[in-house]
Amino acid sequence: MLHVFESDHPLVQYHLTQLRDKNTSPVEFRALIRRLSSLLAFEATRDLAVRDRSIQTPLTSMVGSELAAKIALVPILRAGLGMVDPILDLIPAAEVWHLGLYRDEATAQPVRYYNKLPQTNPVDVAMVLDPMLATGGSATAAIESLTEWGVRSIKLISVIASQEGVDAVVTRFPETQIFVGAIDPELNAVKYIVPGLGDAGDRTFNTLRYLE
Ligand code: PRP
Ligand code: URA
């Protein structure tokens, strides 16, 4: 069974278009990433388990719901950091575990530089956050680390994916659920997503020094 969700929501497409625009400033870029993260998280959390919780309203007692699963947000540094706060607002009790990965510019292969995941006691659900899924190398490395930790349910949330990146993750980890704002058709010679949005980390953190 395929677990790939590509949003066709008008708000996602509207904000995504602004995000892609090369004239969008870093301030607005970060705000758009926050909005898109919330919209995609809404879909990614649709199947979370809940359990009963008894409360008293000012008028009576009632049985409501609370989240039953232990959930972790796992941003991939750097660009994934911009997705944490809006999703933590939705799931305030989530744990946050950072993974440091960057793509070697010459080979486009992921390089691991930070991982403090514990060896035991995994969460029930891990949500990997990275705005860009290009070759899929970084996402696959992150999912490998989470699988080694023992996480059974892994959800990857990306703002833009390439078809190649989606295929790479699905082939290696067919049970991973993938939620994206758009799947773009191709990667260019240096493995950037086209049409894409350029370098998400640099646009988020205002470190873009060379525009083509
Ligand atoms: C970007 C992006 C992903 C990765 C995607 O990070 O945020 O982590 O590239 O590419 P892939 O699917 O081919 O692995 P980058 O390496 O630019 O690091 P940064 O977030 O620190 O800028
Ligand atoms: N990383 C990015 O930030 N953008 C791409 O298009 C590919 C990798």
Tab-separated table of C-alpha atoms and ligand atoms in Angstrom:
chain	number	residue	atom	x	y	z
A	1	MET	CA	0.000	0.000	0.000
A	2	LEU	CA	1.270	3.484	-0.875
A	3	HIS	CA	1.443	6.047	1.921
A	4	VAL	CA	2.048	9.236	-0.056
A	5	PHE	CA	-0.212	12.251	0.476
A	6	GLU	CA	0.213	15.225	-1.885
A	7	SER	CA	-1.983	18.120	-0.808
A	8	ASP	CA	-4.329	19.737	-3.285
A	9	HIS	CA	-5.656	22.171	-0.676
A	10	PRO	CA	-6.105	25.700	-2.071
A	11	LEU	CA	-4.390	27.276	0.959
A	12	VAL	CA	-1.380	24.997	0.553
A	13	GLN	CA	-1.088	25.850	-3.144
A	14	TYR	CA	-1.537	29.571	-2.439
A	15	HIS	CA	1.125	29.758	0.276
A	16	LEU	CA	3.427	27.426	-1.660
A	17	THR	CA	3.387	29.744	-4.652
A	18	GLN	CA	4.495	32.649	-2.470
A	19	LEU	CA	7.159	30.456	-0.897
A	20	ARG	CA	8.580	29.516	-4.306
A	21	ASP	CA	8.742	33.156	-5.470
A	22	LYS	CA	12.404	34.243	-5.534
A	23	ASN	CA	11.351	37.746	-4.390
A	24	THR	CA	9.880	36.479	-1.110
A	25	SER	CA	11.979	37.807	1.807
A	26	PRO	CA	13.395	35.556	4.564
A	27	VAL	CA	10.884	37.029	7.039
A	28	GLU	CA	7.950	36.096	4.837
A	29	PHE	CA	9.595	32.802	3.864
A	30	ARG	CA	9.737	31.735	7.518
A	31	ALA	CA	6.098	32.743	8.052
A	32	LEU	CA	5.039	30.756	4.997
A	33	ILE	CA	6.964	27.690	6.181
A	34	ARG	CA	5.104	27.951	9.508
A	35	ARG	CA	1.717	28.177	7.791
A	36	LEU	CA	2.455	25.305	5.426
A	37	SER	CA	3.809	23.168	8.265
A	38	SER	CA	0.548	23.580	10.196
A	39	LEU	CA	-1.547	22.738	7.159
A	40	LEU	CA	0.483	19.616	6.357
A	41	ALA	CA	0.623	18.541	10.011
A	42	PHE	CA	-3.166	18.708	10.116
A	43	GLU	CA	-3.236	15.953	7.479
A	44	ALA	CA	-0.329	14.008	8.962
A	45	THR	CA	-1.967	13.800	12.394
A	46	ARG	CA	-5.376	12.648	11.149
A	47	ASP	CA	-4.789	9.005	12.200
A	48	LEU	CA	-3.232	9.626	15.637
A	49	ALA	CA	-4.673	7.402	18.332
A	50	VAL	CA	-6.721	9.023	21.094
A	51	ARG	CA	-8.012	7.737	24.417
A	52	ASP	CA	-10.835	8.883	26.650
A	53	ARG	CA	-10.252	11.690	29.139
A	54	SER	CA	-12.879	12.572	31.727
A	55	ILE	CA	-13.208	16.255	32.551
A	56	GLN	CA	-15.617	18.655	34.237
A	57	THR	CA	-16.839	21.581	32.188
A	58	PRO	CA	-18.341	24.487	34.152
A	59	LEU	CA	-21.730	22.819	33.504
A	60	THR	CA	-21.260	19.081	33.754
A	61	SER	CA	-18.890	16.158	33.460
A	62	MET	CA	-18.023	14.675	30.085
A	63	VAL	CA	-15.654	12.257	28.424
A	64	GLY	CA	-13.372	13.901	25.901
A	65	SER	CA	-10.164	12.806	24.198
A	66	GLU	CA	-6.427	13.048	24.641
A	67	LEU	CA	-3.595	11.868	22.412
A	68	ALA	CA	-2.653	8.310	23.303
A	69	ALA	CA	0.676	8.030	21.484
A	70	LYS	CA	4.103	9.240	22.540
A	71	ILE	CA	5.077	11.529	19.668
A	72	ALA	CA	8.399	13.016	18.590
A	73	LEU	CA	9.077	15.806	16.146
A	74	VAL	CA	12.383	15.197	14.383
A	75	PRO	CA	13.588	18.251	12.456
A	76	ILE	CA	16.490	17.733	10.075
A	77	LEU	CA	18.967	20.581	10.588
A	78	ARG	CA	18.984	23.228	9.449
A	79	ALA	CA	15.909	23.827	7.354
A	80	GLY	CA	13.628	21.536	9.368
A	81	LEU	CA	13.947	23.846	12.365
A	82	GLY	CA	11.480	26.276	10.813
A	83	MET	CA	8.786	23.607	10.937
A	84	VAL	CA	9.057	22.750	14.644
A	85	ASP	CA	7.220	25.559	16.440
A	86	PRO	CA	3.974	25.488	14.428
A	87	ILE	CA	3.679	21.716	14.884
A	88	LEU	CA	4.676	21.890	18.544
A	89	ASP	CA	1.809	24.354	18.955
A	90	LEU	CA	-0.513	21.598	17.699
A	91	ILE	CA	1.127	18.821	19.759
A	92	PRO	CA	2.514	20.596	22.844
A	93	ALA	CA	3.510	17.370	24.610
A	94	ALA	CA	5.664	16.143	21.721
A	95	GLU	CA	9.338	15.409	22.286
A	96	VAL	CA	11.747	17.144	19.889
A	97	TRP	CA	14.820	15.239	18.693
A	98	HIS	CA	17.220	16.972	16.292
A	99	LEU	CA	19.136	15.237	13.531
A	100	GLY	CA	22.027	17.059	11.857
A	101	LEU	CA	22.407	16.180	8.181
A	102	TYR	CA	23.700	18.162	5.253
A	103	ARG	CA	24.175	17.270	1.627
A	104	ASP	CA	27.737	17.140	0.387
A	105	GLU	CA	27.653	19.713	-2.419
A	106	ALA	CA	29.833	17.628	-4.740
A	107	THR	CA	28.082	14.269	-4.339
A	108	ALA	CA	24.608	15.237	-2.999
A	109	GLN	CA	25.103	12.447	-0.445
A	110	PRO	CA	23.890	13.090	3.127
A	111	VAL	CA	26.526	13.701	5.798
A	112	ARG	CA	25.474	13.004	9.402
A	113	TYR	CA	26.836	15.504	11.931
A	114	TYR	CA	24.461	15.411	14.912
A	115	ASN	CA	22.420	12.609	16.444
A	116	LYS	CA	21.580	12.370	20.141
A	117	LEU	CA	18.711	9.918	19.774
A	118	PRO	CA	18.572	7.646	22.830
A	119	GLN	CA	19.280	3.939	22.433
A	120	THR	CA	16.141	2.778	24.247
A	121	ASN	CA	12.526	3.660	24.939
A	122	PRO	CA	11.466	4.841	21.466
A	123	VAL	CA	8.467	7.045	20.832
A	124	ASP	CA	5.367	5.546	19.213
A	125	VAL	CA	5.227	8.039	16.342
A	126	ALA	CA	8.051	10.131	14.864
A	127	MET	CA	7.367	13.013	12.515
A	128	VAL	CA	10.424	13.845	10.405
A	129	LEU	CA	10.406	17.521	9.429
A	130	ASP	CA	12.319	18.795	6.413
A	131	PRO	CA	10.918	21.264	3.894
A	132	MET	CA	12.788	19.674	0.979
A	133	LEU	CA	12.808	16.040	-0.170
A	134	ALA	CA	15.166	16.112	-3.169
A	135	THR	CA	17.143	12.905	-3.826
A	136	GLY	CA	15.719	11.444	-0.629
A	137	GLY	CA	19.198	10.807	0.807
A	138	SER	CA	18.730	12.978	3.903
A	139	ALA	CA	15.223	11.717	4.658
A	140	THR	CA	16.302	8.113	4.203
A	141	ALA	CA	19.254	8.613	6.571
A	142	ALA	CA	16.915	10.171	9.154
A	143	ILE	CA	14.401	7.349	8.863
A	144	GLU	CA	17.236	4.817	9.206
A	145	SER	CA	18.234	6.427	12.522
A	146	LEU	CA	14.639	6.375	13.775
A	147	THR	CA	14.171	2.768	12.708
A	148	GLU	CA	17.354	1.827	14.592
A	149	TRP	CA	15.903	3.569	17.667
A	150	GLY	CA	12.873	1.292	17.301
A	151	VAL	CA	10.189	3.731	16.162
A	152	ARG	CA	7.367	1.813	14.489
A	153	SER	CA	5.344	4.635	12.941
A	154	ILE	CA	7.275	7.240	10.953
A	155	LYS	CA	5.736	10.183	9.107
A	156	LEU	CA	7.774	12.457	6.850
A	157	ILE	CA	6.470	15.980	6.313
A	158	SER	CA	8.049	17.992	3.482
A	159	VAL	CA	6.837	21.162	1.846
A	160	ILE	CA	8.184	20.263	-1.606
A	161	ALA	CA	9.347	16.868	-2.828
A	162	SER	CA	10.718	15.596	-6.102
A	163	GLN	CA	9.241	12.460	-7.594
A	164	GLU	CA	12.708	10.892	-7.334
A	165	GLY	CA	12.900	11.666	-3.612
A	166	VAL	CA	9.453	10.235	-2.923
A	167	ASP	CA	10.358	7.090	-4.877
A	168	ALA	CA	13.643	6.699	-2.969
A	169	VAL	CA	11.917	6.837	0.429
A	170	VAL	CA	9.035	4.593	-0.632
A	171	THR	CA	11.443	1.995	-2.042
A	172	ARG	CA	13.619	1.886	1.071
A	173	PHE	CA	10.897	2.388	3.705
A	174	PRO	CA	7.514	1.485	2.178
A	175	GLU	CA	5.699	1.813	5.529
A	176	THR	CA	6.728	5.450	6.034
A	177	GLN	CA	3.903	7.903	5.482
A	178	ILE	CA	4.890	10.924	3.369
A	179	PHE	CA	2.963	14.217	3.447
A	180	VAL	CA	3.960	16.909	0.953
A	181	GLY	CA	2.636	20.189	-0.358
A	182	ALA	CA	3.703	19.356	-3.908
A	183	ILE	CA	5.666	16.766	-5.841
A	184	ASP	CA	7.775	18.532	-8.476
A	185	PRO	CA	8.754	16.672	-11.641
A	186	GLU	CA	12.535	16.828	-11.672
A	187	LEU	CA	15.946	17.465	-10.148
A	188	ASN	CA	18.536	19.565	-11.969
A	189	ALA	CA	22.184	18.636	-12.554
A	190	VAL	CA	23.151	19.608	-8.985
A	191	LYS	CA	20.133	17.795	-7.536
A	192	TYR	CA	17.992	20.832	-6.765
A	193	ILE	CA	14.243	20.424	-7.111
A	194	VAL	CA	12.790	22.095	-10.232
A	195	PRO	CA	10.771	24.292	-10.194
A	196	GLY	CA	11.326	24.032	-6.394
A	197	LEU	CA	12.184	27.063	-4.318
A	198	GLY	CA	15.990	27.070	-4.242
A	199	ASP	CA	17.865	26.389	-1.015
A	200	ALA	CA	15.396	26.147	1.849
A	201	GLY	CA	18.010	26.439	4.618
A	202	ASP	CA	19.585	29.533	3.119
A	203	ARG	CA	16.229	31.179	2.437
A	204	THR	CA	15.040	30.417	5.985
A	205	PHE	CA	18.154	31.691	7.719
A	206	ASN	CA	19.025	34.528	5.309
A	207	THR	CA	22.377	33.005	4.384
A	208	LEU	CA	21.857	33.042	0.630
A	209	ARG	CA	24.914	34.788	-0.793
A	210	TYR	CA	24.965	33.666	-4.392
A	211	LEU	CA	21.906	33.833	-6.609
A	212	GLU	CA	22.161	32.391	-10.049
B	1	PRP	C1	18.544	20.352	2.294
B	1	PRP	C2	17.145	20.039	2.765
B	1	PRP	C3	17.229	18.565	3.026
B	1	PRP	C4	18.154	18.084	1.942
B	1	PRP	C5	17.327	17.497	0.832
B	1	PRP	O1	19.403	20.484	3.351
B	1	PRP	O2	16.754	20.799	3.871
B	1	PRP	O3	17.747	18.231	4.301
B	1	PRP	O4	18.861	19.248	1.469
B	1	PRP	O5	18.134	16.933	-0.133
B	1	PRP	P1	18.192	15.362	-0.380
B	1	PRP	O6	16.799	14.854	-0.394
B	1	PRP	O7	18.873	15.261	-1.720
B	1	PRP	O8	19.030	14.750	0.709
B	1	PRP	P2	20.912	20.989	3.176
B	1	PRP	O9	21.821	19.845	2.933
B	1	PRP	O10	20.964	22.076	2.150
B	1	PRP	O11	21.270	21.539	4.605
B	1	PRP	P3	20.735	22.835	5.373
B	1	PRP	O12	19.297	22.583	5.749
B	1	PRP	O13	21.639	22.923	6.544
B	1	PRP	O14	20.859	24.028	4.451
B	2	URA	N1	17.879	21.247	-0.748
B	2	URA	C1	17.200	22.409	-0.917
B	2	URA	O1	17.182	23.259	-0.010
B	2	URA	N2	16.581	22.607	-2.078
B	2	URA	C2	16.597	21.705	-3.082
B	2	URA	O2	15.984	21.950	-4.134
B	2	URA	C3	17.289	20.511	-2.886
B	2	URA	C4	17.932	20.305	-1.706
